[in-house]
Amino acid sequence: MAEAEESPGEQETSPSKPLFAGLSDISISQDIPIEGEITIPVSARAHERNSSTLNESVRHTIMRDLKAVGKKFMHVLYPRKSNALLRDWDLWGPLILCVTLALMLQKNSMDGEKDGGPQFAEVFVVVWFGAVTITLNSKLLGGNISFFQSLCVLGYCILPLTVAMLICRLLLLAGQGPVNFMIRLFVVLVMFSWSVIASTAFLADSQPPNRKALAVYPVFLFYFVISWMILTFTP
């Protein structure tokens, strides 16, 4: 018994075995397969091929983008609460509308020194500088919308005013007069209201509830300036 028992000092000085000493004796059996193959389901491969745009033709890409722009135009013509313009934003539609509106507002001058350039540049400055200012105001008010999403919405909502400009140009072909002016005023007011309602339908939910009025007021001024340019246009 005396020999079996060890003193506490001898137990403390005895070397301890490593914690993972026995793992070196473990080997993987030959009959356990350790090889495998990572496979992708057929449906996932088909979805990847369909969503890829690297192998599609140029014609298919252009048609796809034009269809996307047309769908956004329909969302503006029939305004409703939707995140389509915010989710799939682009600047092709705003650029097309801005160029079209600037070309229709450009005056024809008989003087060679005044070729209508300032009018064309004026529309670009008003549209893009105004849209950037409204976007920065929205961000400062705590809006949860990105910079380009706001530019996309504000640019696409110029569509009713572009239609108003086209109607006013056609009415001016019949001559100027009080009746003609009243008709153009009615058309511009309707399209101005349409643009404001459409833009607020997309942007209102992105603002804090107690600051929506501060965010909508610059939008009102933005479309009012464009409407005033359309109404006061004379060829």
Coordinates of C-alpha atoms in Angstrom, one line a residue:
M1 CA 0.0 0.0 0.0
A2 CA 2.9 2.3 0.8
E3 CA 4.4 1.6 -2.6
A4 CA 1.1 2.1 -4.5
E5 CA 0.4 5.4 -2.9
E6 CA 2.3 8.4 -4.3
S7 CA 2.9 11.5 -2.5
P8 CA 1.3 14.8 -3.6
G9 CA 4.8 16.1 -4.7
E10 CA 5.4 13.1 -6.9
Q11 CA 2.0 13.6 -8.6
E12 CA 2.7 17.2 -9.3
T13 CA 6.1 16.5 -10.8
S14 CA 5.0 13.6 -13.0
P15 CA 4.8 14.6 -16.7
S16 CA 1.2 14.9 -18.1
K17 CA 0.3 13.3 -21.4
P18 CA -0.6 15.5 -24.4
L19 CA -4.3 16.2 -24.9
F20 CA -4.4 14.9 -28.5
A21 CA -1.7 12.2 -28.1
G22 CA -4.0 9.4 -29.2
L23 CA -5.1 11.0 -32.4
S24 CA -1.9 10.2 -34.3
D25 CA -2.8 6.5 -34.1
I26 CA -6.2 7.0 -35.8
S27 CA -6.2 6.3 -39.6
I28 CA -9.0 6.5 -42.1
S29 CA -10.2 3.2 -43.3
Q30 CA -9.7 2.4 -47.0
D31 CA -13.3 1.5 -47.5
I32 CA -14.6 4.9 -46.5
P33 CA -15.0 7.2 -49.6
I34 CA -13.5 10.6 -49.1
E35 CA -14.0 11.8 -52.7
G36 CA -17.0 13.8 -53.9
E37 CA -18.3 16.0 -56.7
I38 CA -19.9 19.4 -56.4
T39 CA -22.7 19.5 -58.9
I40 CA -25.1 22.4 -59.8
P41 CA -28.7 21.5 -60.3
V42 CA -29.9 21.7 -63.9
S43 CA -32.5 24.4 -63.0
A44 CA -29.9 26.6 -61.5
R45 CA -27.7 26.3 -64.6
A46 CA -30.6 27.2 -66.8
H47 CA -31.4 30.2 -64.7
E48 CA -27.8 31.3 -64.8
R49 CA -27.7 31.0 -68.6
N50 CA -31.0 33.0 -68.9
S51 CA -29.9 35.8 -66.5
S52 CA -26.5 36.2 -68.1
T53 CA -26.2 39.1 -70.6
L54 CA -22.7 38.4 -71.8
N55 CA -23.7 36.1 -74.6
E56 CA -26.8 37.9 -75.8
S57 CA -26.8 39.9 -79.0
V58 CA -26.7 43.7 -79.2
R59 CA -30.2 43.8 -80.7
H60 CA -31.5 41.7 -77.8
T61 CA -29.8 44.0 -75.3
I62 CA -31.2 47.2 -76.9
M63 CA -34.7 45.7 -77.1
R64 CA -34.6 44.6 -73.5
D65 CA -33.5 48.1 -72.4
L66 CA -36.2 49.8 -74.5
K67 CA -38.8 47.5 -72.9
A68 CA -37.6 48.4 -69.5
V69 CA -37.8 52.1 -70.3
G70 CA -41.3 51.6 -71.7
K71 CA -42.5 49.9 -68.6
K72 CA -41.2 52.8 -66.5
F73 CA -43.1 55.2 -68.7
M74 CA -46.3 53.2 -68.1
H75 CA -45.7 53.5 -64.3
V76 CA -45.5 57.3 -64.7
L77 CA -48.6 57.5 -66.9
Y78 CA -50.5 55.4 -64.4
P79 CA -49.0 56.5 -61.1
R80 CA -49.4 54.2 -58.2
K81 CA -47.3 53.2 -55.2
S82 CA -44.7 50.9 -56.6
N83 CA -41.0 50.4 -56.2
A84 CA -40.4 49.5 -59.9
L85 CA -38.6 52.8 -60.6
L86 CA -36.6 52.6 -57.4
R87 CA -35.6 48.9 -57.8
D88 CA -34.6 48.9 -61.5
W89 CA -33.4 52.5 -61.8
D90 CA -31.7 53.8 -65.0
L91 CA -31.0 57.2 -66.5
W92 CA -31.8 56.4 -70.1
G93 CA -35.4 57.6 -69.8
P94 CA -34.6 60.9 -68.1
L95 CA -31.9 61.5 -70.7
I96 CA -34.3 60.9 -73.6
L97 CA -37.0 63.1 -72.1
C98 CA -34.5 65.9 -71.3
V99 CA -33.1 65.9 -74.9
T100 CA -36.6 65.8 -76.4
L101 CA -37.9 68.6 -74.2
A102 CA -34.8 70.7 -74.9
L103 CA -35.1 70.3 -78.6
M104 CA -38.8 71.3 -78.6
L105 CA -38.1 74.4 -76.4
Q106 CA -35.2 75.4 -78.7
K107 CA -36.2 78.6 -80.6
N108 CA -35.3 79.1 -84.3
S109 CA -33.4 82.3 -84.8
M110 CA -32.7 84.1 -88.0
D111 CA -29.6 85.7 -86.6
G112 CA -26.5 83.6 -87.1
E113 CA -25.1 84.7 -83.7
K114 CA -28.1 83.4 -81.8
D115 CA -28.6 79.8 -82.9
G116 CA -30.8 78.8 -80.0
G117 CA -27.9 77.2 -78.0
P118 CA -28.6 78.9 -74.7
Q119 CA -32.2 77.7 -74.7
F120 CA -31.0 74.1 -75.2
A121 CA -28.4 74.4 -72.4
E122 CA -30.9 76.2 -70.1
V123 CA -33.2 73.1 -70.1
F124 CA -30.4 70.8 -69.3
V125 CA -29.2 73.0 -66.4
V126 CA -32.7 73.4 -65.0
V127 CA -33.5 69.7 -65.2
W128 CA -30.3 68.2 -64.0
F129 CA -29.3 70.8 -61.5
G130 CA -32.9 70.9 -60.1
A131 CA -33.0 67.1 -59.8
V132 CA -29.6 67.0 -58.0
T133 CA -30.7 69.7 -55.6
I134 CA -34.0 67.9 -54.8
T135 CA -32.0 64.7 -54.2
L136 CA -29.6 66.3 -51.9
N137 CA -32.5 67.9 -50.0
S138 CA -34.1 64.5 -49.7
K139 CA -30.9 63.0 -48.3
L140 CA -30.4 65.8 -45.8
L141 CA -34.0 65.3 -44.6
G142 CA -33.2 61.7 -43.7
G143 CA -34.6 60.0 -46.8
N144 CA -33.8 56.3 -47.4
I145 CA -33.5 56.6 -51.2
S146 CA -30.2 56.6 -53.1
F147 CA -28.9 59.4 -55.2
F148 CA -29.5 57.8 -58.6
Q149 CA -32.9 56.4 -57.6
S150 CA -34.1 59.9 -56.9
L151 CA -32.7 61.2 -60.2
C152 CA -34.4 58.3 -62.0
V153 CA -37.8 59.1 -60.5
L154 CA -37.6 62.9 -61.1
G155 CA -36.4 62.4 -64.6
Y156 CA -39.1 59.9 -65.6
C157 CA -41.8 62.0 -64.2
I158 CA -41.0 64.8 -66.7
L159 CA -42.9 62.6 -69.2
P160 CA -46.3 64.4 -68.7
L161 CA -44.6 67.8 -69.2
T162 CA -42.9 66.6 -72.4
V163 CA -46.3 65.5 -73.7
A164 CA -47.7 68.9 -72.7
M165 CA -44.9 70.6 -74.7
L166 CA -45.7 68.5 -77.7
I167 CA -49.4 69.5 -77.5
C168 CA -48.5 73.2 -77.1
R169 CA -46.3 73.1 -80.1
L170 CA -49.1 71.6 -82.2
L171 CA -51.5 74.3 -80.8
L172 CA -49.1 77.1 -81.7
L173 CA -49.2 76.0 -85.3
A174 CA -52.8 77.3 -85.4
G175 CA -51.7 80.7 -84.3
Q176 CA -51.6 82.6 -81.0
G177 CA -54.6 84.1 -79.2
P178 CA -56.5 84.2 -75.9
V179 CA -58.4 81.0 -76.6
N180 CA -55.2 79.2 -77.7
F181 CA -53.5 80.4 -74.5
M182 CA -56.3 79.2 -72.3
I183 CA -56.1 75.7 -73.9
R184 CA -52.4 75.6 -73.4
L185 CA -52.7 76.8 -69.8
F186 CA -55.2 74.0 -69.1
V187 CA -53.0 71.4 -70.7
V188 CA -49.9 72.5 -68.8
L189 CA -51.7 72.6 -65.4
V190 CA -53.0 69.1 -65.9
M191 CA -49.6 67.7 -66.9
F192 CA -47.9 69.6 -64.1
S193 CA -50.3 68.1 -61.5
W194 CA -49.7 64.7 -63.1
S195 CA -45.9 65.0 -62.8
V196 CA -46.1 66.1 -59.1
I197 CA -48.6 63.3 -58.2
A198 CA -46.5 60.7 -60.0
S199 CA -43.2 61.8 -58.4
T200 CA -44.7 62.0 -54.9
A201 CA -46.2 58.5 -55.3
F202 CA -42.7 57.1 -55.6
L203 CA -40.8 59.4 -53.3
A204 CA -43.2 60.0 -50.4
D205 CA -42.6 56.7 -48.7
S206 CA -38.9 57.2 -48.7
Q207 CA -39.1 60.3 -46.4
P208 CA -39.7 60.5 -42.6
P209 CA -43.4 61.1 -41.8
N210 CA -42.9 64.4 -40.2
R211 CA -40.7 65.8 -43.1
K212 CA -42.7 64.8 -46.2
A213 CA -43.9 68.4 -46.8
L214 CA -40.3 69.6 -46.8
A215 CA -39.4 67.0 -49.3
V216 CA -42.4 67.5 -51.6
Y217 CA -42.2 71.3 -51.8
P218 CA -38.9 71.4 -53.8
V219 CA -40.5 68.8 -56.2
F220 CA -43.4 71.2 -56.7
L221 CA -41.1 74.1 -57.5
F222 CA -39.0 71.9 -59.9
Y223 CA -41.9 71.0 -62.1
F224 CA -43.4 74.4 -61.8
V225 CA -40.3 76.0 -63.4
I226 CA -40.4 73.5 -66.2
S227 CA -44.2 74.1 -66.7
W228 CA -43.6 77.9 -66.8
M229 CA -40.9 77.4 -69.5
I230 CA -43.4 75.4 -71.6
L231 CA -46.3 77.8 -71.1
T232 CA -44.3 80.9 -72.0
F233 CA -42.7 79.4 -75.0
T234 CA -43.4 81.1 -78.3
P235 CA -41.8 80.0 -81.6

